[in-house]
PDB file of C-alpha atoms in Angstrom:
ATOM      1  CA  UNK A   1     107.208  88.351 123.295  1.00 57.00           C
ATOM      2  CA  UNK A   2     109.150  85.381 122.633  1.00 65.00           C
ATOM      3  CA  UNK A   3     112.238  84.994 120.165  1.00 82.00           C
ATOM      4  CA  UNK A   4     110.086  86.493 117.133  1.00 87.00           C
ATOM      5  CA  UNK A   5     111.561  88.483 114.190  1.00 93.00           C
ATOM      6  CA  UNK A   6     109.049  90.569 111.669  1.00 96.00           C
ATOM      7  CA  UNK A   7     110.955  90.944 108.198  1.00 97.00           C
ATOM      8  CA  UNK A   8     110.104  91.337 104.551  1.00 98.00           C
ATOM      9  CA  UNK A   9     109.446  88.278 102.751  1.00 98.00           C
ATOM     10  CA  UNK A  10     112.035  86.468 100.539  1.00 97.00           C
ATOM     11  CA  UNK A  11     111.934  83.794  97.836  1.00 97.00           C
ATOM     12  CA  UNK A  12     113.111  81.158 100.469  1.00 97.00           C
ATOM     13  CA  UNK A  13     109.597  81.725 102.167  1.00 97.00           C
ATOM     14  CA  UNK A  14     107.427  81.148  99.677  1.00 96.00           C
ATOM     15  CA  UNK A  15     106.666  77.392 100.606  1.00 96.00           C
ATOM     16  CA  UNK A  16     106.569  78.139 104.104  1.00 97.00           C
ATOM     17  CA  UNK A  17     103.844  80.737 103.760  1.00 96.00           C
ATOM     18  CA  UNK A  18     101.811  78.812 101.001  1.00 94.00           C
ATOM     19  CA  UNK A  19     101.747  76.150 103.897  1.00 93.00           C
ATOM     20  CA  UNK A  20     100.429  78.427 106.477  1.00 95.00           C
ATOM     21  CA  UNK A  21      97.903  80.003 104.561  1.00 92.00           C
ATOM     22  CA  UNK A  22      96.656  76.657 103.428  1.00 90.00           C
ATOM     23  CA  UNK A  23      96.695  75.174 106.995  1.00 92.00           C
ATOM     24  CA  UNK A  24      95.051  78.248 109.108  1.00 89.00           C
ATOM     25  CA  UNK A  25      92.378  79.087 106.589  1.00 83.00           C
ATOM     26  CA  UNK A  26      90.634  75.617 106.734  1.00 81.00           C
ATOM     27  CA  UNK A  27      90.725  75.965 110.540  1.00 84.00           C
ATOM     28  CA  UNK A  28      88.475  78.705 110.073  1.00 82.00           C
ATOM     29  CA  UNK A  29      86.087  77.283 107.144  1.00 79.00           C
ATOM     30  CA  UNK A  30      87.494  79.367 104.843  1.00 79.00           C
ATOM     31  CA  UNK A  31      88.714  76.910 102.009  1.00 79.00           C
ATOM     32  CA  UNK A  32      86.095  76.788  99.739  1.00 74.00           C
ATOM     33  CA  UNK A  33      85.437  78.809  96.705  1.00 73.00           C
ATOM     34  CA  UNK A  34      85.494  82.991  97.167  1.00 75.00           C
ATOM     35  CA  UNK A  35      88.470  82.502  99.907  1.00 81.00           C
ATOM     36  CA  UNK A  36      92.270  83.865  99.562  1.00 79.00           C
ATOM     37  CA  UNK A  37      93.507  80.358  99.862  1.00 79.00           C
ATOM     38  CA  UNK A  38      92.708  79.903  96.275  1.00 79.00           C
ATOM     39  CA  UNK A  39      94.700  82.947  94.988  1.00 83.00           C
ATOM     40  CA  UNK A  40      97.289  82.512  92.643  1.00 84.00           C
ATOM     41  CA  UNK A  41      99.619  84.739  94.421  1.00 88.00           C
ATOM     42  CA  UNK A  42      99.839  82.128  97.502  1.00 90.00           C
ATOM     43  CA  UNK A  43     102.406  80.022  95.523  1.00 91.00           C
ATOM     44  CA  UNK A  44     104.765  82.834  94.936  1.00 95.00           C
ATOM     45  CA  UNK A  45     103.998  85.696  97.571  1.00 95.00           C
ATOM     46  CA  UNK A  46     107.620  86.806  97.145  1.00 97.00           C
ATOM     47  CA  UNK A  47     106.904  87.956  93.590  1.00 96.00           C
ATOM     48  CA  UNK A  48     103.574  89.010  94.369  1.00 95.00           C
ATOM     49  CA  UNK A  49     104.582  91.530  96.912  1.00 96.00           C
ATOM     50  CA  UNK A  50     107.352  92.972  95.082  1.00 94.00           C
ATOM     51  CA  UNK A  51     104.691  94.870  92.785  1.00 94.00           C
ATOM     52  CA  UNK A  52     104.798  98.625  93.257  1.00 95.00           C
ATOM     53  CA  UNK A  53     103.094  99.975  96.875  1.00 97.00           C
ATOM     54  CA  UNK A  54     102.881  96.453  98.193  1.00 97.00           C
ATOM     55  CA  UNK A  55     104.793  94.496 101.084  1.00 98.00           C
ATOM     56  CA  UNK A  56     104.713  91.355 103.017  1.00 98.00           C
ATOM     57  CA  UNK A  57     106.421  90.319 105.858  1.00 98.00           C
ATOM     58  CA  UNK A  58     106.934  87.009 107.648  1.00 98.00           C
ATOM     59  CA  UNK A  59     107.062  86.207 111.618  1.00 96.00           C
ATOM     60  CA  UNK A  60     109.766  83.903 112.256  1.00 95.00           C
ATOM     61  CA  UNK A  61     110.062  82.458 115.827  1.00 92.00           C
ATOM     62  CA  UNK A  62     113.264  80.801 117.109  1.00 90.00           C
ATOM     63  CA  UNK A  63     114.038  80.797 113.176  1.00 91.00           C
ATOM     64  CA  UNK A  64     111.177  79.079 111.642  1.00 94.00           C
ATOM     65  CA  UNK A  65     108.372  81.058 109.728  1.00 97.00           C
ATOM     66  CA  UNK A  66     104.990  80.661 111.597  1.00 96.00           C
ATOM     67  CA  UNK A  67     102.951  83.669 110.279  1.00 96.00           C
ATOM     68  CA  UNK A  68     102.736  86.657 107.946  1.00 97.00           C
ATOM     69  CA  UNK A  69     100.725  89.557 106.690  1.00 97.00           C
ATOM     70  CA  UNK A  70     101.200  92.334 104.050  1.00 97.00           C
ATOM     71  CA  UNK A  71      99.533  95.137 102.467  1.00 98.00           C
ATOM     72  CA  UNK A  72      98.941  96.297  98.610  1.00 97.00           C
ATOM     73  CA  UNK A  73      96.590  98.111  96.817  1.00 97.00           C
ATOM     74  CA  UNK A  74      92.699  97.167  97.163  1.00 97.00           C
ATOM     75  CA  UNK A  75      92.000  95.505  93.708  1.00 92.00           C
ATOM     76  CA  UNK A  76      89.385  97.785  92.176  1.00 94.00           C
ATOM     77  CA  UNK A  77      89.166 100.293  94.753  1.00 94.00           C
ATOM     78  CA  UNK A  78      90.565 103.700  95.028  1.00 94.00           C
ATOM     79  CA  UNK A  79      94.015 104.710  94.739  1.00 95.00           C
ATOM     80  CA  UNK A  80      94.525 105.843  98.299  1.00 97.00           C
ATOM     81  CA  UNK A  81      93.031 102.737  99.879  1.00 97.00           C
ATOM     82  CA  UNK A  82      95.183  99.688 100.584  1.00 98.00           C
ATOM     83  CA  UNK A  83      94.510  96.130 101.817  1.00 97.00           C
ATOM     84  CA  UNK A  84      95.670  94.230 104.666  1.00 97.00           C
ATOM     85  CA  UNK A  85      96.241  90.872 103.044  1.00 94.00           C
ATOM     86  CA  UNK A  86      96.720  87.419 104.112  1.00 93.00           C
ATOM     87  CA  UNK A  87      97.504  88.042 107.539  1.00 94.00           C
ATOM     88  CA  UNK A  88      97.547  84.350 109.194  1.00 92.00           C
ATOM     89  CA  UNK A  89      99.627  82.318 111.886  1.00 94.00           C
ATOM     90  CA  UNK A  90      99.882  78.954 113.303  1.00 94.00           C
ATOM     91  CA  UNK A  91      98.851  78.271 116.571  1.00 92.00           C
ATOM     92  CA  UNK A  92     102.390  78.612 117.959  1.00 92.00           C
ATOM     93  CA  UNK A  93     102.371  82.430 116.981  1.00 92.00           C
ATOM     94  CA  UNK A  94      99.043  83.257 118.484  1.00 91.00           C
ATOM     95  CA  UNK A  95      98.809  84.752 121.863  1.00 89.00           C
ATOM     96  CA  UNK A  96     102.271  86.147 122.102  1.00 90.00           C
ATOM     97  CA  UNK A  97     102.087  89.674 120.388  1.00 92.00           C
ATOM     98  CA  UNK A  98     103.319  88.496 117.017  1.00 93.00           C
ATOM     99  CA  UNK A  99      99.555  89.979 115.644  1.00 92.00           C
ATOM    100  CA  UNK A 100      99.881  93.254 117.270  1.00 93.00           C
ATOM    101  CA  UNK A 101     103.503  93.734 115.899  1.00 94.00           C
ATOM    102  CA  UNK A 102     102.441  92.569 112.178  1.00 96.00           C
ATOM    103  CA  UNK A 103      99.650  94.927 112.599  1.00 96.00           C
ATOM    104  CA  UNK A 104     101.713  97.679 113.742  1.00 96.00           C
ATOM    105  CA  UNK A 105     104.265  97.044 110.905  1.00 97.00           C
ATOM    106  CA  UNK A 106     101.720  96.556 108.138  1.00 98.00           C
ATOM    107  CA  UNK A 107     100.051  99.917 108.974  1.00 98.00           C
ATOM    108  CA  UNK A 108     103.601 101.876 109.250  1.00 98.00           C
ATOM    109  CA  UNK A 109     104.192 100.452 105.923  1.00 98.00           C
ATOM    110  CA  UNK A 110     100.896 101.823 104.338  1.00 98.00           C
ATOM    111  CA  UNK A 111     101.334 104.953 105.846  1.00 98.00           C
ATOM    112  CA  UNK A 112     104.937 105.058 104.154  1.00 97.00           C
ATOM    113  CA  UNK A 113     103.626 103.861 100.713  1.00 98.00           C
ATOM    114  CA  UNK A 114     101.108 106.748 100.596  1.00 97.00           C
ATOM    115  CA  UNK A 115      97.988 104.989 101.284  1.00 98.00           C
ATOM    116  CA  UNK A 116      95.302 106.818 103.533  1.00 98.00           C
ATOM    117  CA  UNK A 117      93.041 104.268 104.272  1.00 98.00           C
ATOM    118  CA  UNK A 118      93.504 100.288 104.998  1.00 98.00           C
ATOM    119  CA  UNK A 119      90.711  98.026 104.439  1.00 97.00           C
ATOM    120  CA  UNK A 120      90.326  94.512 105.467  1.00 96.00           C
ATOM    121  CA  UNK A 121      87.991  91.103 104.702  1.00 94.00           C
ATOM    122  CA  UNK A 122      87.674  88.709 107.241  1.00 91.00           C
ATOM    123  CA  UNK A 123      84.742  86.330 108.087  1.00 89.00           C
ATOM    124  CA  UNK A 124      82.397  85.498 111.112  1.00 89.00           C
ATOM    125  CA  UNK A 125      84.440  82.975 113.388  1.00 87.00           C
ATOM    126  CA  UNK A 126      87.746  84.593 113.294  1.00 87.00           C
ATOM    127  CA  UNK A 127      86.728  86.454 116.722  1.00 89.00           C
ATOM    128  CA  UNK A 128      90.454  87.137 117.729  1.00 88.00           C
ATOM    129  CA  UNK A 129      91.355  88.774 114.546  1.00 90.00           C
ATOM    130  CA  UNK A 130      88.382  90.869 114.503  1.00 92.00           C
ATOM    131  CA  UNK A 131      89.223  92.216 117.968  1.00 92.00           C
ATOM    132  CA  UNK A 132      92.933  93.010 116.921  1.00 92.00           C
ATOM    133  CA  UNK A 133      91.413  94.865 114.152  1.00 94.00           C
ATOM    134  CA  UNK A 134      89.308  96.975 116.178  1.00 95.00           C
ATOM    135  CA  UNK A 135      92.054  97.313 119.166  1.00 95.00           C
ATOM    136  CA  UNK A 136      93.812  99.068 115.974  1.00 96.00           C
ATOM    137  CA  UNK A 137      90.978 101.228 114.836  1.00 97.00           C
ATOM    138  CA  UNK A 138      89.289  99.522 112.168  1.00 97.00           C
ATOM    139  CA  UNK A 139      85.431 100.041 111.836  1.00 97.00           C
ATOM    140  CA  UNK A 140      82.995  97.777 110.810  1.00 96.00           C
ATOM    141  CA  UNK A 141      81.856  98.404 107.202  1.00 96.00           C
ATOM    142  CA  UNK A 142      78.152  97.123 105.833  1.00 95.00           C
ATOM    143  CA  UNK A 143      79.415  95.788 102.588  1.00 94.00           C
ATOM    144  CA  UNK A 144      83.040  95.058 100.588  1.00 94.00           C
ATOM    145  CA  UNK A 145      85.125  97.602  99.158  1.00 95.00           C
ATOM    146  CA  UNK A 146      86.692  96.946  95.732  1.00 92.00           C
ATOM    147  CA  UNK A 147      86.506  93.702  93.806  1.00 88.00           C
ATOM    148  CA  UNK A 148      88.708  91.240  95.392  1.00 87.00           C
ATOM    149  CA  UNK A 149      86.806  88.204  94.403  1.00 79.00           C
ATOM    150  CA  UNK A 150      86.600  86.898  98.336  1.00 84.00           C
ATOM    151  CA  UNK A 151      82.962  86.776  98.116  1.00 80.00           C
ATOM    152  CA  UNK A 152      83.194  84.083 101.015  1.00 82.00           C
ATOM    153  CA  UNK A 153      84.354  86.937 103.461  1.00 87.00           C
ATOM    154  CA  UNK A 154      81.380  88.129 105.237  1.00 91.00           C
ATOM    155  CA  UNK A 155      83.032  90.940 107.529  1.00 94.00           C
ATOM    156  CA  UNK A 156      84.453  94.319 106.111  1.00 96.00           C
ATOM    157  CA  UNK A 157      86.731  96.695 108.127  1.00 97.00           C
ATOM    158  CA  UNK A 158      88.337 100.265 107.255  1.00 98.00           C
ATOM    159  CA  UNK A 159      90.406 102.558 109.242  1.00 98.00           C
ATOM    160  CA  UNK A 160      92.116 105.997 108.277  1.00 98.00           C
ATOM    161  CA  UNK A 161      95.908 105.749 108.319  1.00 97.00           C
TER     162      UNK A 161
END
């Protein structure tokens, strides 16, 4: 893997992560109503993930933030279920192992935070992401869990931790 670092988000990363989310999601048609791009937390990801049982990480490549991902309790879900949230990468972070490394970091953190299962929402067309999820033991669900408000998503996955 090239010179890549995964580290906890800091306040100075908010603008970069918001820009990444707002760049990548439309690339996959996920910019309308019912998608995470409209979540209020996008503007201050650092503050959003300082809440209990939450963590968000950024990926730096050669000192530039090129992606991120995190975990937090599933809104409206059972207490032992977390959600893998807002895991997006710019093209320069794809195909270099950053997604795999981020997934491992997030799953380890979820276990450390006491979760027993991890849930993911995505959509048709995000094929590389779904392949990554399945590689890491996620299985498809027929319907969403919890109450994320992301009604634009049409693919749902879960795995035991």
